[in-house]
Short mmCIF file of C-alpha atoms in Angstrom, two decimals:
data_model
loop_
_atom_site.label_atom_id
_atom_site.label_comp_id
_atom_site.label_asym_id
_atom_site.label_seq_id
_atom_site.Cartn_x
_atom_site.Cartn_y
_atom_site.Cartn_z
CA MET A 167 -5.72 -44.27 10.18
CA LEU A 168 -5.31 -41.89 12.68
CA ASP A 169 -4.40 -38.20 11.46
CA LYS A 170 -1.01 -37.04 13.26
CA SER A 171 -3.27 -34.37 14.88
CA ALA A 172 -5.37 -37.17 16.42
CA LYS A 173 -5.27 -36.66 20.00
CA ILE A 174 -4.21 -39.58 22.16
CA TYR A 175 -5.04 -40.74 25.66
CA VAL A 176 -2.77 -43.40 26.89
CA ALA A 177 -3.30 -44.33 30.50
CA GLY A 178 -0.75 -46.04 32.02
CA HIS A 179 2.12 -43.78 30.38
CA HIS A 180 4.55 -44.17 32.59
CA GLY A 181 4.43 -48.40 33.03
CA LEU A 182 6.08 -50.93 31.49
CA VAL A 183 3.84 -50.96 27.91
CA GLY A 184 2.80 -47.13 28.39
CA SER A 185 5.74 -45.56 28.37
CA ALA A 186 7.07 -47.65 25.38
CA ILE A 187 3.78 -47.06 23.48
CA TRP A 188 3.91 -43.37 24.04
CA ASN A 189 7.32 -43.30 22.12
CA ASN A 190 6.28 -45.57 19.66
CA LEU A 191 3.84 -42.91 18.90
CA LYS A 192 6.21 -39.88 19.70
CA GLU A 193 8.78 -42.09 16.69
CA ARG A 194 5.58 -42.43 14.61
CA GLY A 195 4.73 -38.16 14.34
CA TYR A 196 1.67 -38.52 16.80
CA ASN A 197 3.01 -35.99 19.08
CA ASN A 198 -1.28 -34.90 20.69
CA LEU A 199 -0.64 -37.09 23.63
CA VAL A 200 -2.44 -36.79 26.88
CA GLY A 201 -1.18 -39.05 29.63
CA ARG A 202 -1.39 -38.69 33.53
CA SER A 203 0.45 -40.01 36.22
CA HIS A 204 -1.36 -42.11 39.21
CA LYS A 205 -1.33 -39.21 41.50
CA GLU A 206 -2.86 -36.63 38.90
CA LEU A 207 -5.80 -38.86 38.12
CA ASP A 208 -6.98 -42.16 40.04
CA LEU A 209 -8.54 -44.45 37.29
CA LEU A 210 -10.60 -46.27 40.11
CA ASP A 211 -11.65 -43.10 40.69
CA PRO A 212 -15.45 -42.89 38.16
CA MET A 213 -15.87 -39.26 38.33
CA ALA A 214 -12.36 -38.22 38.28
CA VAL A 215 -12.17 -40.41 34.59
CA LYS A 216 -15.52 -38.71 33.48
CA ALA A 217 -14.03 -35.07 34.46
CA PHE A 218 -10.65 -36.00 32.34
CA PHE A 219 -12.36 -37.59 29.73
CA ASP A 220 -14.86 -34.03 29.74
CA GLU A 221 -11.78 -31.49 29.33
CA GLU A 222 -9.10 -33.79 27.18
CA GLN A 223 -12.10 -35.41 24.52
CA PRO A 224 -9.60 -37.50 23.53
CA ASP A 225 -9.81 -39.02 19.42
CA ALA A 226 -8.45 -42.32 20.95
CA VAL A 227 -7.89 -44.62 24.15
CA ILE A 228 -4.87 -47.32 24.40
CA LEU A 229 -5.62 -48.86 28.56
CA ALA A 230 -2.40 -49.92 29.03
CA ALA A 231 -3.13 -49.08 33.01
CA ALA A 232 -4.06 -52.72 34.88
CA HIS A 233 -3.03 -53.92 38.28
CA VAL A 234 -0.02 -56.42 37.86
CA GLY A 235 2.05 -58.64 40.22
CA GLY A 236 3.89 -62.12 39.89
CA ILE A 237 2.81 -65.46 41.03
CA MET A 238 2.72 -64.42 44.95
CA ALA A 239 1.06 -60.96 44.37
CA ASN A 240 -1.44 -62.79 42.50
CA LEU A 241 -1.87 -65.31 45.08
CA GLN A 242 -1.59 -63.01 47.75
CA TYR A 243 -3.86 -59.88 46.52
CA ARG A 244 -6.78 -61.59 45.00
CA ALA A 245 -9.35 -58.94 45.73
CA ASP A 246 -7.11 -56.48 44.92
CA PHE A 247 -6.09 -57.92 41.24
CA ILE A 248 -10.31 -58.23 39.99
CA TYR A 249 -11.60 -55.25 41.78
CA GLN A 250 -8.76 -52.64 40.40
CA ASN A 251 -8.48 -53.77 36.92
CA LEU A 252 -12.53 -54.55 36.54
CA GLN A 253 -13.03 -51.00 37.55
CA ILE A 254 -10.02 -49.10 35.44
CA GLN A 255 -11.95 -50.50 32.73
CA GLN A 256 -15.51 -50.06 33.94
CA ASN A 257 -14.30 -46.27 33.90
CA VAL A 258 -12.05 -46.03 31.24
CA ILE A 259 -13.73 -47.93 28.29
CA GLY A 260 -17.55 -46.46 29.93
CA GLU A 261 -15.98 -42.85 29.36
CA SER A 262 -14.50 -43.54 26.48
CA PHE A 263 -17.74 -44.89 24.60
CA ARG A 264 -19.65 -41.93 25.77
CA HIS A 265 -17.36 -39.51 24.55
CA GLY A 266 -17.28 -40.78 21.32
CA VAL A 267 -13.45 -41.74 21.31
CA LYS A 268 -13.07 -43.39 17.26
CA LYS A 269 -10.69 -45.81 18.39
CA LEU A 270 -9.92 -48.16 21.41
CA LEU A 271 -7.22 -50.54 22.52
CA PHE A 272 -7.19 -52.48 25.28
CA LEU A 273 -4.31 -54.54 26.68
CA GLY A 274 -5.05 -57.55 28.50
CA SER A 275 -3.19 -60.26 28.62
CA THR A 276 -2.61 -64.22 27.74
CA CYS A 277 -3.08 -65.76 31.11
CA ILE A 278 -7.13 -65.31 29.96
CA TYR A 279 -6.49 -68.69 28.59
CA PRO A 280 -7.42 -71.67 30.39
CA ARG A 281 -4.95 -73.77 32.06
CA GLU A 282 -4.98 -76.59 30.03
CA ALA A 283 -5.52 -75.00 27.03
CA PRO A 284 -4.06 -76.52 23.62
CA GLN A 285 -0.62 -75.20 22.73
CA PRO A 286 0.00 -73.13 20.86
CA MET A 287 -2.70 -70.78 22.18
CA LYS A 288 -5.38 -70.07 19.30
CA GLU A 289 -7.66 -66.87 20.60
CA GLU A 290 -10.54 -69.05 20.48
CA VAL A 291 -9.43 -71.44 23.07
CA LEU A 292 -10.72 -68.54 25.03
CA LEU A 293 -13.38 -70.35 27.81
CA THR A 294 -13.35 -73.71 26.98
CA SER A 295 -11.59 -75.02 30.11
CA PRO A 296 -10.85 -74.16 34.32
CA LEU A 297 -8.54 -70.91 34.27
CA GLU A 298 -5.02 -71.56 36.59
CA TYR A 299 -5.96 -70.53 39.93
CA THR A 300 -3.36 -68.54 40.71
CA ASN A 301 -4.01 -65.59 38.85
CA GLU A 302 -7.72 -66.50 37.95
CA PRO A 303 -9.29 -63.29 39.05
CA TYR A 304 -7.12 -61.26 37.38
CA ALA A 305 -7.53 -63.31 34.31
CA ILE A 306 -11.01 -62.76 34.52
CA ALA A 307 -10.94 -59.23 35.00
CA LYS A 308 -9.04 -58.90 31.51
CA ILE A 309 -11.47 -61.50 30.28
CA ALA A 310 -14.20 -59.01 31.15
CA GLY A 311 -12.43 -56.30 29.73
CA LEU A 312 -11.55 -57.85 26.15
CA LYS A 313 -15.80 -59.26 26.59
CA MET A 314 -16.73 -55.50 27.00
CA CYS A 315 -14.58 -54.35 23.57
CA GLU A 316 -16.56 -56.80 21.88
CA SER A 317 -19.66 -56.24 22.71
CA PHE A 318 -19.57 -51.90 22.52
CA ASN A 319 -18.31 -53.32 18.68
CA LEU A 320 -21.44 -55.75 18.37
CA GLN A 321 -24.16 -53.08 19.91
CA TYR A 322 -22.75 -50.19 19.00
CA GLY A 323 -20.51 -49.68 15.99
CA THR A 324 -17.54 -48.72 18.09
CA ASN A 325 -14.13 -49.79 16.91
CA TYR A 326 -12.53 -50.95 19.98
CA ILE A 327 -9.68 -53.60 19.66
CA ALA A 328 -8.27 -55.70 22.13
CA VAL A 329 -4.41 -57.30 22.58
CA MET A 330 -3.39 -59.89 24.74
CA PRO A 331 0.43 -59.44 24.98
CA THR A 332 2.38 -62.83 26.26
CA ASN A 333 5.53 -62.03 29.34
CA LEU A 334 6.33 -59.07 28.85
CA TYR A 335 10.22 -57.61 30.00
CA GLY A 336 12.07 -54.32 28.71
CA PRO A 337 13.07 -50.35 29.99
CA ASN A 338 10.78 -49.23 32.76
CA ASP A 339 9.75 -52.44 33.80
CA ASN A 340 8.90 -53.38 38.14
CA PHE A 341 12.04 -55.20 39.22
CA HIS A 342 10.01 -55.48 43.06
CA LEU A 343 11.50 -58.73 44.83
CA GLU A 344 8.03 -59.55 44.87
CA ASN A 345 5.48 -58.41 42.62
CA SER A 346 7.45 -57.79 39.68
CA HIS A 347 7.27 -59.93 36.13
CA VAL A 348 9.40 -63.25 36.64
CA LEU A 349 11.70 -62.08 34.09
CA PRO A 350 13.13 -58.60 35.59
CA ALA A 351 12.76 -60.06 39.28
CA MET A 352 15.69 -63.05 38.12
CA ILE A 353 17.69 -60.20 36.48
CA ARG A 354 17.34 -58.33 40.13
CA LYS A 355 18.04 -61.55 42.52
CA ILE A 356 21.03 -62.80 40.39
CA HIS A 357 22.66 -59.08 39.98
CA LEU A 358 22.25 -58.77 43.77
CA ALA A 359 23.97 -62.46 44.54
CA LYS A 360 27.16 -61.30 42.44
CA CYS A 361 27.38 -58.14 43.57
CA LEU A 362 27.43 -60.38 47.35
CA ASN A 363 29.62 -63.18 46.15
CA GLU A 364 31.73 -60.24 45.28
CA GLY A 365 31.21 -58.28 48.31
CA ASP A 366 30.90 -55.26 46.09
CA TRP A 367 28.86 -53.73 49.12
CA ASP A 368 28.77 -50.56 47.24
CA ALA A 369 26.78 -51.93 44.91
CA VAL A 370 24.36 -53.69 46.96
CA CYS A 371 23.64 -50.25 48.61
CA LYS A 372 23.25 -48.11 45.61
CA ASP A 373 20.29 -50.91 43.92
CA ILE A 374 18.37 -51.25 47.23
CA ASN A 375 18.97 -47.62 47.76
CA LEU A 376 17.48 -47.31 44.59
CA ARG A 377 14.70 -50.09 45.40
CA PRO A 378 14.55 -50.99 48.98
CA VAL A 379 13.34 -54.21 50.34
CA GLU A 380 11.10 -54.29 52.50
CA GLY A 381 12.10 -50.66 54.22
CA VAL A 382 15.56 -52.43 54.49
CA ASN A 383 18.06 -49.84 52.17
CA GLY A 384 21.77 -48.92 51.61
CA ASN A 385 21.61 -47.69 55.56
CA ASN A 386 20.79 -51.10 57.02
CA THR A 387 23.57 -52.89 58.26
CA HIS A 388 25.63 -55.61 55.90
CA GLN A 389 23.87 -58.26 58.74
CA GLU A 390 20.26 -56.75 58.38
CA ILE A 391 20.50 -56.24 54.68
CA LEU A 392 21.89 -60.31 53.99
CA GLU A 393 18.88 -61.39 56.48
CA LYS A 394 16.44 -59.49 54.13
CA LEU A 395 17.72 -60.62 51.02
CA ALA A 396 18.02 -64.11 52.12
CA LYS A 397 14.13 -64.17 52.85
CA PHE A 398 13.70 -63.90 48.98
CA GLY A 399 16.34 -66.50 48.16
CA ILE A 400 19.55 -63.86 47.45
CA THR A 401 22.65 -65.40 49.36
CA PRO A 402 26.50 -64.87 48.56
CA GLU A 403 26.70 -68.52 47.35
CA ALA A 404 23.43 -69.73 45.45
CA VAL A 405 20.41 -67.45 44.28
CA THR A 406 16.80 -69.75 44.82
CA LEU A 407 14.01 -69.11 42.53
CA TRP A 408 10.14 -70.65 43.34
CA GLY A 409 9.18 -74.10 41.35
CA THR A 410 11.63 -76.16 39.46
CA GLY A 411 12.40 -74.20 36.85
CA LYS A 412 10.61 -76.96 34.31
CA PRO A 413 6.68 -74.20 32.95
CA MET A 414 7.54 -73.18 29.26
CA ARG A 415 6.65 -69.47 28.91
CA GLU A 416 7.19 -66.85 25.81
CA PHE A 417 9.05 -63.65 26.33
CA LEU A 418 8.23 -60.32 24.01
CA TRP A 419 10.48 -57.10 24.09
CA SER A 420 8.11 -54.27 25.83
CA GLU A 421 9.18 -52.05 22.71
CA GLU A 422 7.49 -54.78 20.28
CA MET A 423 4.92 -54.81 22.44
CA ALA A 424 4.04 -51.59 21.64
CA ASP A 425 5.30 -51.71 18.69
CA ALA A 426 2.40 -54.23 17.47
CA SER A 427 -0.01 -52.05 20.04
CA VAL A 428 0.14 -49.18 17.59
CA HIS A 429 0.54 -51.06 14.57
CA VAL A 430 -3.18 -52.48 15.58
CA LEU A 431 -3.92 -49.06 16.42
CA LEU A 432 -3.38 -47.49 13.52
CA ASN A 433 -4.34 -50.00 10.88
CA VAL A 434 -6.45 -52.91 12.36
CA ASP A 435 -10.04 -52.43 12.25
CA PHE A 436 -12.71 -54.30 14.00
CA LYS A 437 -13.42 -56.02 11.18
CA GLN A 438 -10.45 -57.32 10.40
CA THR A 439 -10.51 -59.70 13.39
CA TYR A 440 -12.97 -61.99 13.09
CA ASP A 441 -14.24 -64.80 10.77
CA ALA A 442 -17.45 -63.16 9.41
CA ALA A 443 -18.98 -66.82 8.41
CA GLN A 444 -19.25 -68.18 12.27
CA LYS A 445 -22.80 -69.39 12.30
CA ASN A 446 -24.30 -71.98 15.30
CA ALA A 447 -26.24 -74.80 15.04
CA ASP A 448 -29.37 -72.24 14.47
CA GLY A 449 -27.92 -70.39 11.39
CA ILE A 450 -27.24 -67.39 14.16
CA THR A 451 -23.65 -65.81 13.18
CA GLU A 452 -21.63 -65.86 16.49
CA ILE A 453 -18.81 -63.34 16.51
CA ARG A 454 -16.64 -63.90 19.46
CA ASN A 455 -12.32 -64.86 19.99
CA CYS A 456 -11.99 -61.43 18.29
CA HIS A 457 -8.94 -60.24 20.20
CA ILE A 458 -5.39 -60.30 18.74
CA ASN A 459 -3.01 -62.41 20.46
CA VAL A 460 0.41 -60.32 20.29
CA GLY A 461 4.01 -62.71 20.97
CA THR A 462 6.88 -64.66 19.24
CA GLY A 463 5.25 -67.96 18.91
CA LYS A 464 8.27 -69.18 20.67
CA GLU A 465 8.66 -70.41 24.10
CA VAL A 466 12.06 -71.13 26.09
CA SER A 467 11.47 -72.64 30.07
CA ILE A 468 11.95 -70.59 33.12
CA ARG A 469 15.18 -72.76 34.49
CA GLU A 470 16.67 -72.10 30.63
CA VAL A 471 15.72 -68.38 31.09
CA ALA A 472 17.77 -67.91 34.40
CA GLU A 473 20.50 -69.98 33.28
CA LYS A 474 20.51 -67.58 30.21
CA ILE A 475 20.68 -64.35 33.16
CA MET A 476 23.58 -66.03 35.09
CA LYS A 477 25.85 -66.34 32.13
CA GLU A 478 24.99 -62.44 30.97
CA ILE A 479 25.02 -61.09 34.77
CA GLY A 480 28.18 -63.59 35.42
CA PHE A 481 26.99 -65.02 38.81
CA LYS A 482 29.49 -67.74 39.73
CA GLY A 483 27.18 -69.12 42.77
CA GLU A 484 24.42 -71.86 42.20
CA LEU A 485 21.13 -71.43 40.85
CA ARG A 486 18.96 -73.50 42.73
CA TRP A 487 14.96 -73.88 42.99
CA ASP A 488 12.27 -74.28 45.81
CA ALA A 489 10.22 -77.01 44.48
CA SER A 490 7.87 -76.39 47.15
CA LYS A 491 6.42 -73.25 45.73
CA PRO A 492 4.05 -73.43 42.52
CA ASP A 493 4.80 -73.44 38.97
CA GLY A 494 2.02 -71.83 37.40
CA THR A 495 0.63 -73.09 34.28
CA LEU A 496 3.25 -75.11 32.59
CA ARG A 497 2.72 -74.30 29.37
CA LYS A 498 1.28 -70.71 27.66
CA LEU A 499 2.40 -70.27 24.24
CA THR A 500 0.44 -68.19 21.39
CA ASP A 501 -0.30 -68.81 18.30
CA VAL A 502 0.37 -65.67 16.48
CA SER A 503 -1.25 -66.32 13.31
CA LYS A 504 -3.57 -63.66 13.82
CA LEU A 505 -1.43 -60.95 14.71
CA HIS A 506 0.73 -62.14 11.64
CA SER A 507 -1.45 -62.10 8.33
CA LEU A 508 -2.61 -58.16 9.99
CA GLY A 509 0.88 -57.24 9.24
CA TRP A 510 3.21 -57.84 12.26
CA HIS A 511 6.27 -59.75 12.81
CA HIS A 512 8.62 -59.61 16.05
CA LYS A 513 11.95 -58.96 15.74
CA VAL A 514 14.17 -59.24 19.45
CA GLU A 515 15.27 -62.37 20.28
CA ILE A 516 14.91 -63.25 24.18
CA ASP A 517 19.08 -63.62 24.55
CA GLU A 518 19.35 -60.16 22.97
CA GLY A 519 16.31 -58.86 25.64
CA ILE A 520 18.36 -59.96 28.38
CA HIS A 521 21.27 -58.30 27.17
CA ARG A 522 19.31 -54.67 27.14
CA LEU A 523 17.33 -55.38 29.92
CA TYR A 524 20.34 -55.86 32.31
CA GLU A 525 21.96 -52.95 30.74
CA TRP A 526 19.07 -51.03 31.05
CA TYR A 527 19.04 -51.82 35.11
CA LEU A 528 22.93 -51.04 35.65
CA LYS A 529 22.49 -47.66 33.66
CA GLY A 530 19.18 -46.44 35.73
CA ILE A 531 21.45 -47.64 39.00
CA CYS A 532 24.53 -45.21 37.71
CA ILE A 533 22.41 -42.05 37.00
CA ASN A 534 20.02 -42.71 39.90
CA HIS A 535 22.96 -42.82 42.42
CA GLN A 536 24.94 -39.98 40.55
CA THR A 537 21.59 -37.81 41.02
CA ILE A 538 21.30 -38.45 44.88
#
């Protein structure tokens, strides 16, 4: 257990998970927290990261910073996803080691698992068959990160733990129509379609003033706004989403991911993450797959989630699917047995989560509109 006075650096503390982790630590009485915005510290710059660690000398590090996005972004910006994530990990984990950080928590993703992995996915299915093509560069970067933690622990006796969250959603999520996670993107698309359907242009303008769409905001003409939103499948009559809606997904409320992360940081050591009795045919002990899945262990189809969001928002138009676009991996359900054995279980179910997130989204639009 880290002392309450321990200095903890949360990399990515303004992000979806990082901000939730920061708040969770505060609630538990950990107030000696350090964070830097991207403008203050570029984690891609090794000299800047070294200077930061020289100055701050943190006792513990939570690496929640990453370059993330949805299927379209992963397809189009493959080099960015592998290069930026590898570079961030190299810099932060490397300087953590050089500065004697006592505990490090690395956040990855369940996209590390093979496309055809047996369901639910246990930690040991890692590297057993090919990855999903659409997010292969990102997955390889995250695999490298967890293997780096594992390897430092085995060679140098460090205490770096890697957690692999399932699909996350929650406060401070990214609602970009192209680059965000699937659930917040659907919430925004269906919200905008409802506003158009009801002729509520004031609400449409508030939304796109806060989050402009490819340079189009509330100052553009109604026609220009309609044309731009239609590009993303948003019309007064219908919302068109990528794929068939058939893929199954597991969703975890981001504040619960934060709680699980802090639980692991404070209560789990590396030696608890693997079976010490693993031996190969030559009698050599093999220690691998020490990462921890973090999820609910429950899945729902993308179509079902979209229908739940339609009901929550009250959009009366159609829900359509563009089957010419990729679905991605068909199932990605995690086996959370290891996490449960380490003392943590989820509480927020998908219906409650969608309700909470839509309320948060609407509140954000209102607050920012009043500020403007």
